[in-house]
Amino acid sequence: SGGPSIDEVVGEDVEEIVITFDKNIDLDTGMDIANYSVSGGVEVISAEVDGKDVILTTEGLKNKTKYTVKATNIKSTDGVTKKTTSDTFTSKYDLAAPKIDGDVDVQTNQRIVVTFNEKVTEGSASDLANYAIRVDETDGAELEILEIKYITTGDFKHKRVELITEPMEKREDYKLSVSNIADKRKVANVMTRAATKTFKGIAEDTKAPVFADATVLSPTKILVKFTDDSRIDEDSALDLNNYTLESLDVEAADKIESKNGLFRALLTVE
């Protein structure tokens, strides 16, 4: 197949252009600023590679202006070079504060997940002072938030947090309030007004995980699947001492998929 082509270009931040290619980009050619040019006299100061994305730091980029960006001699991680690829875009700075995206995901009676519509800073998203949960009634009692986990991997990295709370009451209506969350723009946009979402408490999960399936992929590889009403503990699911196979030794267990209610692991046997 051919070398990497530009899929999309956006200019949503001050002096920053994000180029998305259709392939993962080689670090050496992707970070070489000599391989990029922008119309209108805009100078490229630096280039950062993140998978298929290249983030250009510029000098002279104006808001609400049409530009053409050209990339030359960019190589994909599979070693194929594209001589020239270009695209046009209109810069439009993001001036909006983050928002809560969708409903609160109630995963257990002590864990909820909140997703934002854009990447937010770890400092603001991990600050307990920026969150409050109360029973959804006048002068409702507070539900204490014990811990916040800022998600840094997967499809929702930097957009999602997990809140660990004291135990909720089953079927109780709660209201979450979130404020002072900042996005990752160079001039940060901040939630100055509290955003609220309501959700319903669920009962404590008292059931053990279920060993749902095992699929033999090869003489030395077995794919196992567990299901549960909540998240399965990764350490126990990957502990070799928890597996017994007749006449075979399990040499390794690697995580394939882990999400609320499902865990899949690949076992390597002798």
PDB file of C-alpha atoms in Angstrom:
ATOM      1  CA  SER A   1       0.000   0.000   0.000  1.00  0.00           C
ATOM      2  CA  GLY A   2       1.019   3.654  -0.362  1.00  0.00           C
ATOM      3  CA  GLY A   3       2.527   6.016   2.139  1.00  0.00           C
ATOM      4  CA  PRO A   4       0.555   7.983   4.726  1.00  0.00           C
ATOM      5  CA  SER A   5      -1.968  10.544   3.449  1.00  0.00           C
ATOM      6  CA  ILE A   6      -3.550  13.378   5.406  1.00  0.00           C
ATOM      7  CA  ASP A   7      -6.993  12.392   6.605  1.00  0.00           C
ATOM      8  CA  GLU A   8      -7.949  15.556   8.506  1.00  0.00           C
ATOM      9  CA  VAL A   9      -6.449  18.836   9.726  1.00  0.00           C
ATOM     10  CA  VAL A  10      -7.819  20.954  12.570  1.00  0.00           C
ATOM     11  CA  GLY A  11      -6.642  24.176  14.203  1.00  0.00           C
ATOM     12  CA  GLU A  12      -8.606  24.431  17.443  1.00  0.00           C
ATOM     13  CA  ASP A  13      -5.947  25.795  19.767  1.00  0.00           C
ATOM     14  CA  VAL A  14      -3.702  28.841  19.874  1.00  0.00           C
ATOM     15  CA  GLU A  15      -0.666  28.284  17.609  1.00  0.00           C
ATOM     16  CA  GLU A  16      -1.419  24.571  17.158  1.00  0.00           C
ATOM     17  CA  ILE A  17      -2.352  22.424  14.163  1.00  0.00           C
ATOM     18  CA  VAL A  18      -3.293  18.740  14.483  1.00  0.00           C
ATOM     19  CA  ILE A  19      -2.776  16.636  11.356  1.00  0.00           C
ATOM     20  CA  THR A  20      -4.395  13.200  11.314  1.00  0.00           C
ATOM     21  CA  PHE A  21      -2.946  10.734   8.817  1.00  0.00           C
ATOM     22  CA  ASP A  22      -4.472   7.452   7.661  1.00  0.00           C
ATOM     23  CA  LYS A  23      -1.531   5.466   9.059  1.00  0.00           C
ATOM     24  CA  ASN A  24       0.653   5.528  12.167  1.00  0.00           C
ATOM     25  CA  ILE A  25       3.585   7.852  11.592  1.00  0.00           C
ATOM     26  CA  ASP A  26       7.315   7.123  11.867  1.00  0.00           C
ATOM     27  CA  LEU A  27       8.839   9.236  14.648  1.00  0.00           C
ATOM     28  CA  ASP A  28      11.924  10.481  12.794  1.00  0.00           C
ATOM     29  CA  THR A  29      10.142  11.815   9.707  1.00  0.00           C
ATOM     30  CA  GLY A  30       7.057  12.848  11.632  1.00  0.00           C
ATOM     31  CA  MET A  31       9.030  15.031  14.056  1.00  0.00           C
ATOM     32  CA  ASP A  32      11.155  16.716  11.364  1.00  0.00           C
ATOM     33  CA  ILE A  33       9.698  20.228  10.998  1.00  0.00           C
ATOM     34  CA  ALA A  34      11.370  20.573   7.591  1.00  0.00           C
ATOM     35  CA  ASN A  35       8.748  18.109   6.308  1.00  0.00           C
ATOM     36  CA  TYR A  36       5.859  20.536   6.904  1.00  0.00           C
ATOM     37  CA  SER A  37       4.758  23.847   5.458  1.00  0.00           C
ATOM     38  CA  VAL A  38       1.721  26.020   6.147  1.00  0.00           C
ATOM     39  CA  SER A  39       0.406  28.736   3.861  1.00  0.00           C
ATOM     40  CA  GLY A  40       0.027  32.359   4.890  1.00  0.00           C
ATOM     41  CA  GLY A  41       3.516  32.705   6.308  1.00  0.00           C
ATOM     42  CA  VAL A  42       2.836  30.442   9.312  1.00  0.00           C
ATOM     43  CA  GLU A  43       6.082  29.000  10.701  1.00  0.00           C
ATOM     44  CA  VAL A  44       6.278  25.460  12.124  1.00  0.00           C
ATOM     45  CA  ILE A  45       8.220  25.515  15.401  1.00  0.00           C
ATOM     46  CA  SER A  46       7.946  21.857  16.474  1.00  0.00           C
ATOM     47  CA  ALA A  47       6.200  18.594  15.592  1.00  0.00           C
ATOM     48  CA  GLU A  48       5.039  15.869  17.979  1.00  0.00           C
ATOM     49  CA  VAL A  49       3.896  12.395  16.854  1.00  0.00           C
ATOM     50  CA  ASP A  50       1.086  10.508  18.590  1.00  0.00           C
ATOM     51  CA  GLY A  51       0.088   7.460  16.560  1.00  0.00           C
ATOM     52  CA  LYS A  52      -1.679   8.750  13.457  1.00  0.00           C
ATOM     53  CA  ASP A  53      -1.649  12.335  14.728  1.00  0.00           C
ATOM     54  CA  VAL A  54       1.074  14.940  14.306  1.00  0.00           C
ATOM     55  CA  ILE A  55       0.717  18.048  16.484  1.00  0.00           C
ATOM     56  CA  LEU A  56       2.430  21.106  15.031  1.00  0.00           C
ATOM     57  CA  THR A  57       3.324  24.075  17.221  1.00  0.00           C
ATOM     58  CA  THR A  58       3.304  27.179  15.056  1.00  0.00           C
ATOM     59  CA  GLU A  59       4.022  30.869  14.993  1.00  0.00           C
ATOM     60  CA  GLY A  60       1.659  33.225  13.163  1.00  0.00           C
ATOM     61  CA  LEU A  61      -1.511  31.101  13.128  1.00  0.00           C
ATOM     62  CA  LYS A  62      -4.658  33.268  13.236  1.00  0.00           C
ATOM     63  CA  ASN A  63      -8.156  32.333  14.314  1.00  0.00           C
ATOM     64  CA  LYS A  64     -10.951  31.892  11.737  1.00  0.00           C
ATOM     65  CA  THR A  65      -8.523  31.799   8.822  1.00  0.00           C
ATOM     66  CA  LYS A  66      -8.214  29.319   5.955  1.00  0.00           C
ATOM     67  CA  TYR A  67      -4.844  27.602   5.489  1.00  0.00           C
ATOM     68  CA  THR A  68      -3.231  24.836   3.443  1.00  0.00           C
ATOM     69  CA  VAL A  69      -0.825  22.466   5.176  1.00  0.00           C
ATOM     70  CA  LYS A  70       1.578  20.279   3.200  1.00  0.00           C
ATOM     71  CA  ALA A  71       3.559  17.288   4.449  1.00  0.00           C
ATOM     72  CA  THR A  72       6.478  15.883   2.446  1.00  0.00           C
ATOM     73  CA  ASN A  73       8.564  12.729   2.821  1.00  0.00           C
ATOM     74  CA  ILE A  74       6.506  11.429   5.727  1.00  0.00           C
ATOM     75  CA  LYS A  75       7.027   7.741   6.414  1.00  0.00           C
ATOM     76  CA  SER A  76       4.536   5.385   8.072  1.00  0.00           C
ATOM     77  CA  THR A  77       5.603   2.898  10.742  1.00  0.00           C
ATOM     78  CA  ASP A  78       5.445   0.147   8.110  1.00  0.00           C
ATOM     79  CA  GLY A  79       8.265   1.903   6.231  1.00  0.00           C
ATOM     80  CA  VAL A  80       6.377   3.403   3.268  1.00  0.00           C
ATOM     81  CA  THR A  81       7.056   7.070   2.401  1.00  0.00           C
ATOM     82  CA  LYS A  82       4.605   9.550   0.874  1.00  0.00           C
ATOM     83  CA  LYS A  83       6.356  12.202  -1.204  1.00  0.00           C
ATOM     84  CA  THR A  84       3.670  14.880  -0.767  1.00  0.00           C
ATOM     85  CA  THR A  85       0.230  15.101   0.820  1.00  0.00           C
ATOM     86  CA  SER A  86      -1.754  18.256   1.596  1.00  0.00           C
ATOM     87  CA  ASP A  87      -5.096  19.499   2.872  1.00  0.00           C
ATOM     88  CA  THR A  88      -6.861  22.759   3.648  1.00  0.00           C
ATOM     89  CA  PHE A  89      -8.541  23.748   6.915  1.00  0.00           C
ATOM     90  CA  THR A  90     -10.006  26.768   8.639  1.00  0.00           C
ATOM     91  CA  SER A  91      -8.697  27.505  12.121  1.00  0.00           C
ATOM     92  CA  LYS A  92     -11.388  27.810  14.753  1.00  0.00           C
ATOM     93  CA  TYR A  93     -10.181  28.109  18.321  1.00  0.00           C
ATOM     94  CA  ASP A  94     -12.020  26.118  20.963  1.00  0.00           C
ATOM     95  CA  LEU A  95     -13.359  28.666  23.450  1.00  0.00           C
ATOM     96  CA  ALA A  96     -15.911  26.382  25.158  1.00  0.00           C
ATOM     97  CA  ALA A  97     -15.511  24.819  28.583  1.00  0.00           C
ATOM     98  CA  PRO A  98     -15.652  21.025  28.936  1.00  0.00           C
ATOM     99  CA  LYS A  99     -19.038  19.334  29.375  1.00  0.00           C
ATOM    100  CA  ILE A 100     -20.159  16.023  30.826  1.00  0.00           C
ATOM    101  CA  ASP A 101     -20.733  13.724  27.864  1.00  0.00           C
ATOM    102  CA  GLY A 102     -23.784  11.510  28.250  1.00  0.00           C
ATOM    103  CA  ASP A 103     -25.116   9.978  31.433  1.00  0.00           C
ATOM    104  CA  VAL A 104     -23.264   8.899  34.551  1.00  0.00           C
ATOM    105  CA  ASP A 105     -22.257   5.232  34.258  1.00  0.00           C
ATOM    106  CA  VAL A 106     -23.119   3.542  37.563  1.00  0.00           C
ATOM    107  CA  GLN A 107     -20.907   0.442  37.640  1.00  0.00           C
ATOM    108  CA  THR A 108     -21.216  -0.667  41.261  1.00  0.00           C
ATOM    109  CA  ASN A 109     -22.753   0.678  44.438  1.00  0.00           C
ATOM    110  CA  GLN A 110     -19.408   2.393  45.114  1.00  0.00           C
ATOM    111  CA  ARG A 111     -18.153   3.350  41.653  1.00  0.00           C
ATOM    112  CA  ILE A 112     -19.444   5.681  38.965  1.00  0.00           C
ATOM    113  CA  VAL A 113     -17.794   6.790  35.733  1.00  0.00           C
ATOM    114  CA  VAL A 114     -17.981  10.328  34.342  1.00  0.00           C
ATOM    115  CA  THR A 115     -16.958  11.095  30.744  1.00  0.00           C
ATOM    116  CA  PHE A 116     -16.180  14.558  29.390  1.00  0.00           C
ATOM    117  CA  ASN A 117     -16.630  15.699  25.784  1.00  0.00           C
ATOM    118  CA  GLU A 118     -12.930  16.590  25.411  1.00  0.00           C
ATOM    119  CA  LYS A 119      -9.582  15.965  27.063  1.00  0.00           C
ATOM    120  CA  VAL A 120      -9.293  17.555  30.505  1.00  0.00           C
ATOM    121  CA  THR A 121      -6.332  18.181  32.784  1.00  0.00           C
ATOM    122  CA  GLU A 122      -5.430  15.588  35.378  1.00  0.00           C
ATOM    123  CA  GLY A 123      -5.059  18.221  38.071  1.00  0.00           C
ATOM    124  CA  SER A 124      -8.584  19.580  37.718  1.00  0.00           C
ATOM    125  CA  ALA A 125     -10.249  16.241  36.957  1.00  0.00           C
ATOM    126  CA  SER A 126      -8.621  14.524  39.960  1.00  0.00           C
ATOM    127  CA  ASP A 127      -9.467  17.262  42.479  1.00  0.00           C
ATOM    128  CA  LEU A 128     -12.068  16.026  44.984  1.00  0.00           C
ATOM    129  CA  ALA A 129     -13.126  19.632  45.603  1.00  0.00           C
ATOM    130  CA  ASN A 130     -14.515  19.814  42.045  1.00  0.00           C
ATOM    131  CA  TYR A 131     -17.157  17.135  42.651  1.00  0.00           C
ATOM    132  CA  ALA A 132     -20.125  16.701  44.962  1.00  0.00           C
ATOM    133  CA  ILE A 133     -22.806  14.007  45.174  1.00  0.00           C
ATOM    134  CA  ARG A 134     -26.001  14.410  47.171  1.00  0.00           C
ATOM    135  CA  VAL A 135     -29.314  12.659  47.478  1.00  0.00           C
ATOM    136  CA  ASP A 136     -31.508  14.340  44.868  1.00  0.00           C
ATOM    137  CA  GLU A 137     -33.924  16.121  47.186  1.00  0.00           C
ATOM    138  CA  THR A 138     -34.024  19.364  49.163  1.00  0.00           C
ATOM    139  CA  ASP A 139     -31.190  19.318  51.705  1.00  0.00           C
ATOM    140  CA  GLY A 140     -30.307  15.801  50.575  1.00  0.00           C
ATOM    141  CA  ALA A 141     -27.540  13.997  52.414  1.00  0.00           C
ATOM    142  CA  GLU A 142     -24.063  14.022  50.885  1.00  0.00           C
ATOM    143  CA  LEU A 143     -22.549  10.859  49.419  1.00  0.00           C
ATOM    144  CA  GLU A 144     -18.843  11.002  50.218  1.00  0.00           C
ATOM    145  CA  ILE A 145     -16.400  10.664  47.326  1.00  0.00           C
ATOM    146  CA  LEU A 146     -13.382   8.709  48.568  1.00  0.00           C
ATOM    147  CA  GLU A 147     -11.138   8.637  45.517  1.00  0.00           C
ATOM    148  CA  ILE A 148     -10.905   9.799  41.895  1.00  0.00           C
ATOM    149  CA  LYS A 149      -9.100   7.845  39.180  1.00  0.00           C
ATOM    150  CA  TYR A 150      -8.096   9.773  36.051  1.00  0.00           C
ATOM    151  CA  ILE A 151      -8.130   7.471  33.024  1.00  0.00           C
ATOM    152  CA  THR A 152      -4.925   7.618  30.956  1.00  0.00           C
ATOM    153  CA  THR A 153      -5.367   4.644  28.591  1.00  0.00           C
ATOM    154  CA  GLY A 154      -7.885   3.435  26.033  1.00  0.00           C
ATOM    155  CA  ASP A 155     -10.364   5.253  23.836  1.00  0.00           C
ATOM    156  CA  PHE A 156     -11.343   7.683  26.599  1.00  0.00           C
ATOM    157  CA  LYS A 157      -7.898   8.569  27.933  1.00  0.00           C
ATOM    158  CA  HIS A 158      -7.831  12.029  29.527  1.00  0.00           C
ATOM    159  CA  LYS A 159     -11.620  12.295  28.992  1.00  0.00           C
ATOM    160  CA  ARG A 160     -12.876   9.998  31.747  1.00  0.00           C
ATOM    161  CA  VAL A 161     -12.727   9.675  35.527  1.00  0.00           C
ATOM    162  CA  GLU A 162     -13.894   7.026  37.973  1.00  0.00           C
ATOM    163  CA  LEU A 163     -15.331   8.203  41.277  1.00  0.00           C
ATOM    164  CA  ILE A 164     -15.116   5.816  44.231  1.00  0.00           C
ATOM    165  CA  THR A 165     -17.763   6.613  46.828  1.00  0.00           C
ATOM    166  CA  GLU A 166     -19.105   5.353  50.098  1.00  0.00           C
ATOM    167  CA  PRO A 167     -21.826   2.699  49.554  1.00  0.00           C
ATOM    168  CA  MET A 168     -24.956   3.990  47.797  1.00  0.00           C
ATOM    169  CA  GLU A 169     -28.507   3.112  48.693  1.00  0.00           C
ATOM    170  CA  LYS A 170     -30.249   0.857  46.195  1.00  0.00           C
ATOM    171  CA  ARG A 171     -32.680   2.799  43.936  1.00  0.00           C
ATOM    172  CA  GLU A 172     -31.864   6.099  45.685  1.00  0.00           C
ATOM    173  CA  ASP A 173     -31.776   9.140  43.384  1.00  0.00           C
ATOM    174  CA  TYR A 174     -28.490  11.055  43.489  1.00  0.00           C
ATOM    175  CA  LYS A 175     -27.298  14.277  41.886  1.00  0.00           C
ATOM    176  CA  LEU A 176     -23.684  14.774  40.810  1.00  0.00           C
ATOM    177  CA  SER A 177     -22.310  18.321  40.550  1.00  0.00           C
ATOM    178  CA  VAL A 178     -19.052  19.022  38.704  1.00  0.00           C
ATOM    179  CA  SER A 179     -17.233  22.349  38.359  1.00  0.00           C
ATOM    180  CA  ASN A 180     -13.805  23.922  37.733  1.00  0.00           C
ATOM    181  CA  ILE A 181     -12.737  21.226  35.263  1.00  0.00           C
ATOM    182  CA  ALA A 182     -10.219  22.605  32.738  1.00  0.00           C
ATOM    183  CA  ASP A 183      -9.573  21.372  29.218  1.00  0.00           C
ATOM    184  CA  LYS A 184      -6.057  20.840  27.840  1.00  0.00           C
ATOM    185  CA  ARG A 185      -5.972  23.887  25.576  1.00  0.00           C
ATOM    186  CA  LYS A 186      -2.974  26.199  25.864  1.00  0.00           C
ATOM    187  CA  VAL A 187      -5.341  28.866  27.159  1.00  0.00           C
ATOM    188  CA  ALA A 188      -7.527  26.573  29.237  1.00  0.00           C
ATOM    189  CA  ASN A 189     -11.318  26.729  29.149  1.00  0.00           C
ATOM    190  CA  VAL A 190     -12.766  26.073  32.613  1.00  0.00           C
ATOM    191  CA  MET A 191     -16.207  24.960  33.804  1.00  0.00           C
ATOM    192  CA  THR A 192     -17.060  28.001  35.905  1.00  0.00           C
ATOM    193  CA  ARG A 193     -20.702  26.947  36.297  1.00  0.00           C
ATOM    194  CA  ALA A 194     -21.470  23.584  37.866  1.00  0.00           C
ATOM    195  CA  ALA A 195     -22.760  20.864  35.548  1.00  0.00           C
ATOM    196  CA  THR A 196     -25.173  18.386  37.097  1.00  0.00           C
ATOM    197  CA  LYS A 197     -26.282  14.854  36.307  1.00  0.00           C
ATOM    198  CA  THR A 198     -28.715  12.602  38.156  1.00  0.00           C
ATOM    199  CA  PHE A 199     -28.349   8.859  38.570  1.00  0.00           C
ATOM    200  CA  LYS A 200     -29.843   6.009  40.587  1.00  0.00           C
ATOM    201  CA  GLY A 201     -27.945   3.918  43.112  1.00  0.00           C
ATOM    202  CA  ILE A 202     -27.685   0.173  42.599  1.00  0.00           C
ATOM    203  CA  ALA A 203     -27.407  -2.764  44.979  1.00  0.00           C
ATOM    204  CA  GLU A 204     -24.104  -4.206  46.132  1.00  0.00           C
ATOM    205  CA  ASP A 205     -22.703  -6.869  43.823  1.00  0.00           C
ATOM    206  CA  THR A 206     -22.586 -10.088  45.887  1.00  0.00           C
ATOM    207  CA  LYS A 207     -22.157 -12.589  43.044  1.00  0.00           C
ATOM    208  CA  ALA A 208     -18.822 -14.153  42.127  1.00  0.00           C
ATOM    209  CA  PRO A 209     -17.469 -13.826  38.579  1.00  0.00           C
ATOM    210  CA  VAL A 210     -18.558 -16.490  36.085  1.00  0.00           C
ATOM    211  CA  PHE A 211     -16.094 -18.498  33.984  1.00  0.00           C
ATOM    212  CA  ALA A 212     -18.009 -18.042  30.738  1.00  0.00           C
ATOM    213  CA  ASP A 213     -15.919 -19.594  27.995  1.00  0.00           C
ATOM    214  CA  ALA A 214     -12.580 -21.090  26.911  1.00  0.00           C
ATOM    215  CA  THR A 215     -11.472 -21.223  23.277  1.00  0.00           C
ATOM    216  CA  VAL A 216      -8.439 -23.186  22.100  1.00  0.00           C
ATOM    217  CA  LEU A 217      -6.642 -21.011  19.552  1.00  0.00           C
ATOM    218  CA  SER A 218      -3.576 -23.195  19.052  1.00  0.00           C
ATOM    219  CA  PRO A 219      -1.746 -26.028  20.826  1.00  0.00           C
ATOM    220  CA  THR A 220      -0.217 -23.473  23.209  1.00  0.00           C
ATOM    221  CA  LYS A 221      -2.840 -20.687  23.381  1.00  0.00           C
ATOM    222  CA  ILE A 222      -6.224 -20.666  25.132  1.00  0.00           C
ATOM    223  CA  LEU A 223      -8.561 -17.657  25.269  1.00  0.00           C
ATOM    224  CA  VAL A 224     -10.627 -17.520  28.473  1.00  0.00           C
ATOM    225  CA  LYS A 225     -13.568 -15.244  29.240  1.00  0.00           C
ATOM    226  CA  PHE A 226     -15.090 -14.210  32.560  1.00  0.00           C
ATOM    227  CA  THR A 227     -18.266 -12.216  33.133  1.00  0.00           C
ATOM    228  CA  ASP A 228     -19.603 -10.419  36.196  1.00  0.00           C
ATOM    229  CA  ASP A 229     -22.081  -7.750  37.255  1.00  0.00           C
ATOM    230  CA  SER A 230     -19.164  -5.384  37.930  1.00  0.00           C
ATOM    231  CA  ARG A 231     -15.468  -5.168  37.093  1.00  0.00           C
ATOM    232  CA  ILE A 232     -13.342  -8.295  37.472  1.00  0.00           C
ATOM    233  CA  ASP A 233     -10.154  -7.941  39.490  1.00  0.00           C
ATOM    234  CA  GLU A 234      -7.284  -8.045  37.005  1.00  0.00           C
ATOM    235  CA  ASP A 235      -4.667  -9.409  39.403  1.00  0.00           C
ATOM    236  CA  SER A 236      -6.742 -12.443  40.316  1.00  0.00           C
ATOM    237  CA  ALA A 237      -7.715 -13.084  36.687  1.00  0.00           C
ATOM    238  CA  LEU A 238      -4.042 -13.117  35.659  1.00  0.00           C
ATOM    239  CA  ASP A 239      -2.731 -15.082  38.646  1.00  0.00           C
ATOM    240  CA  LEU A 240      -1.324 -18.356  37.257  1.00  0.00           C
ATOM    241  CA  ASN A 241      -2.062 -20.075  40.574  1.00  0.00           C
ATOM    242  CA  ASN A 242      -5.776 -19.698  39.850  1.00  0.00           C
ATOM    243  CA  TYR A 243      -5.640 -21.929  36.766  1.00  0.00           C
ATOM    244  CA  THR A 244      -5.388 -25.711  36.626  1.00  0.00           C
ATOM    245  CA  LEU A 245      -5.218 -27.686  33.396  1.00  0.00           C
ATOM    246  CA  GLU A 246      -5.012 -31.453  33.334  1.00  0.00           C
ATOM    247  CA  SER A 247      -1.537 -32.574  32.184  1.00  0.00           C
ATOM    248  CA  LEU A 248      -0.569 -29.007  31.217  1.00  0.00           C
ATOM    249  CA  ASP A 249       1.177 -26.119  32.949  1.00  0.00           C
ATOM    250  CA  VAL A 250       0.029 -22.524  32.441  1.00  0.00           C
ATOM    251  CA  GLU A 251       3.149 -20.499  31.722  1.00  0.00           C
ATOM    252  CA  ALA A 252       1.638 -17.030  31.189  1.00  0.00           C
ATOM    253  CA  ALA A 253      -1.641 -15.121  31.318  1.00  0.00           C
ATOM    254  CA  ASP A 254      -2.030 -11.874  29.367  1.00  0.00           C
ATOM    255  CA  LYS A 255      -4.924  -9.438  29.440  1.00  0.00           C
ATOM    256  CA  ILE A 256      -6.793  -9.137  26.148  1.00  0.00           C
ATOM    257  CA  GLU A 257      -9.829  -7.110  27.236  1.00  0.00           C
ATOM    258  CA  SER A 258     -11.010  -5.633  30.516  1.00  0.00           C
ATOM    259  CA  LYS A 259     -14.159  -3.605  30.972  1.00  0.00           C
ATOM    260  CA  ASN A 260     -17.060  -3.472  33.357  1.00  0.00           C
ATOM    261  CA  GLY A 261     -18.683  -6.903  33.331  1.00  0.00           C
ATOM    262  CA  LEU A 262     -16.147  -8.644  31.047  1.00  0.00           C
ATOM    263  CA  PHE A 263     -12.568  -9.878  31.235  1.00  0.00           C
ATOM    264  CA  ARG A 264     -10.712 -11.889  28.589  1.00  0.00           C
ATOM    265  CA  ALA A 265      -7.228 -13.332  28.978  1.00  0.00           C
ATOM    266  CA  LEU A 266      -4.895 -15.326  26.764  1.00  0.00           C
ATOM    267  CA  LEU A 267      -3.274 -18.297  28.492  1.00  0.00           C
ATOM    268  CA  THR A 268       0.000 -19.723  27.246  1.00  0.00           C
ATOM    269  CA  VAL A 269       0.467 -23.399  28.087  1.00  0.00           C
ATOM    270  CA  GLU A 270       3.438 -25.729  27.735  1.00  0.00           C
TER     271      GLU A 270
END
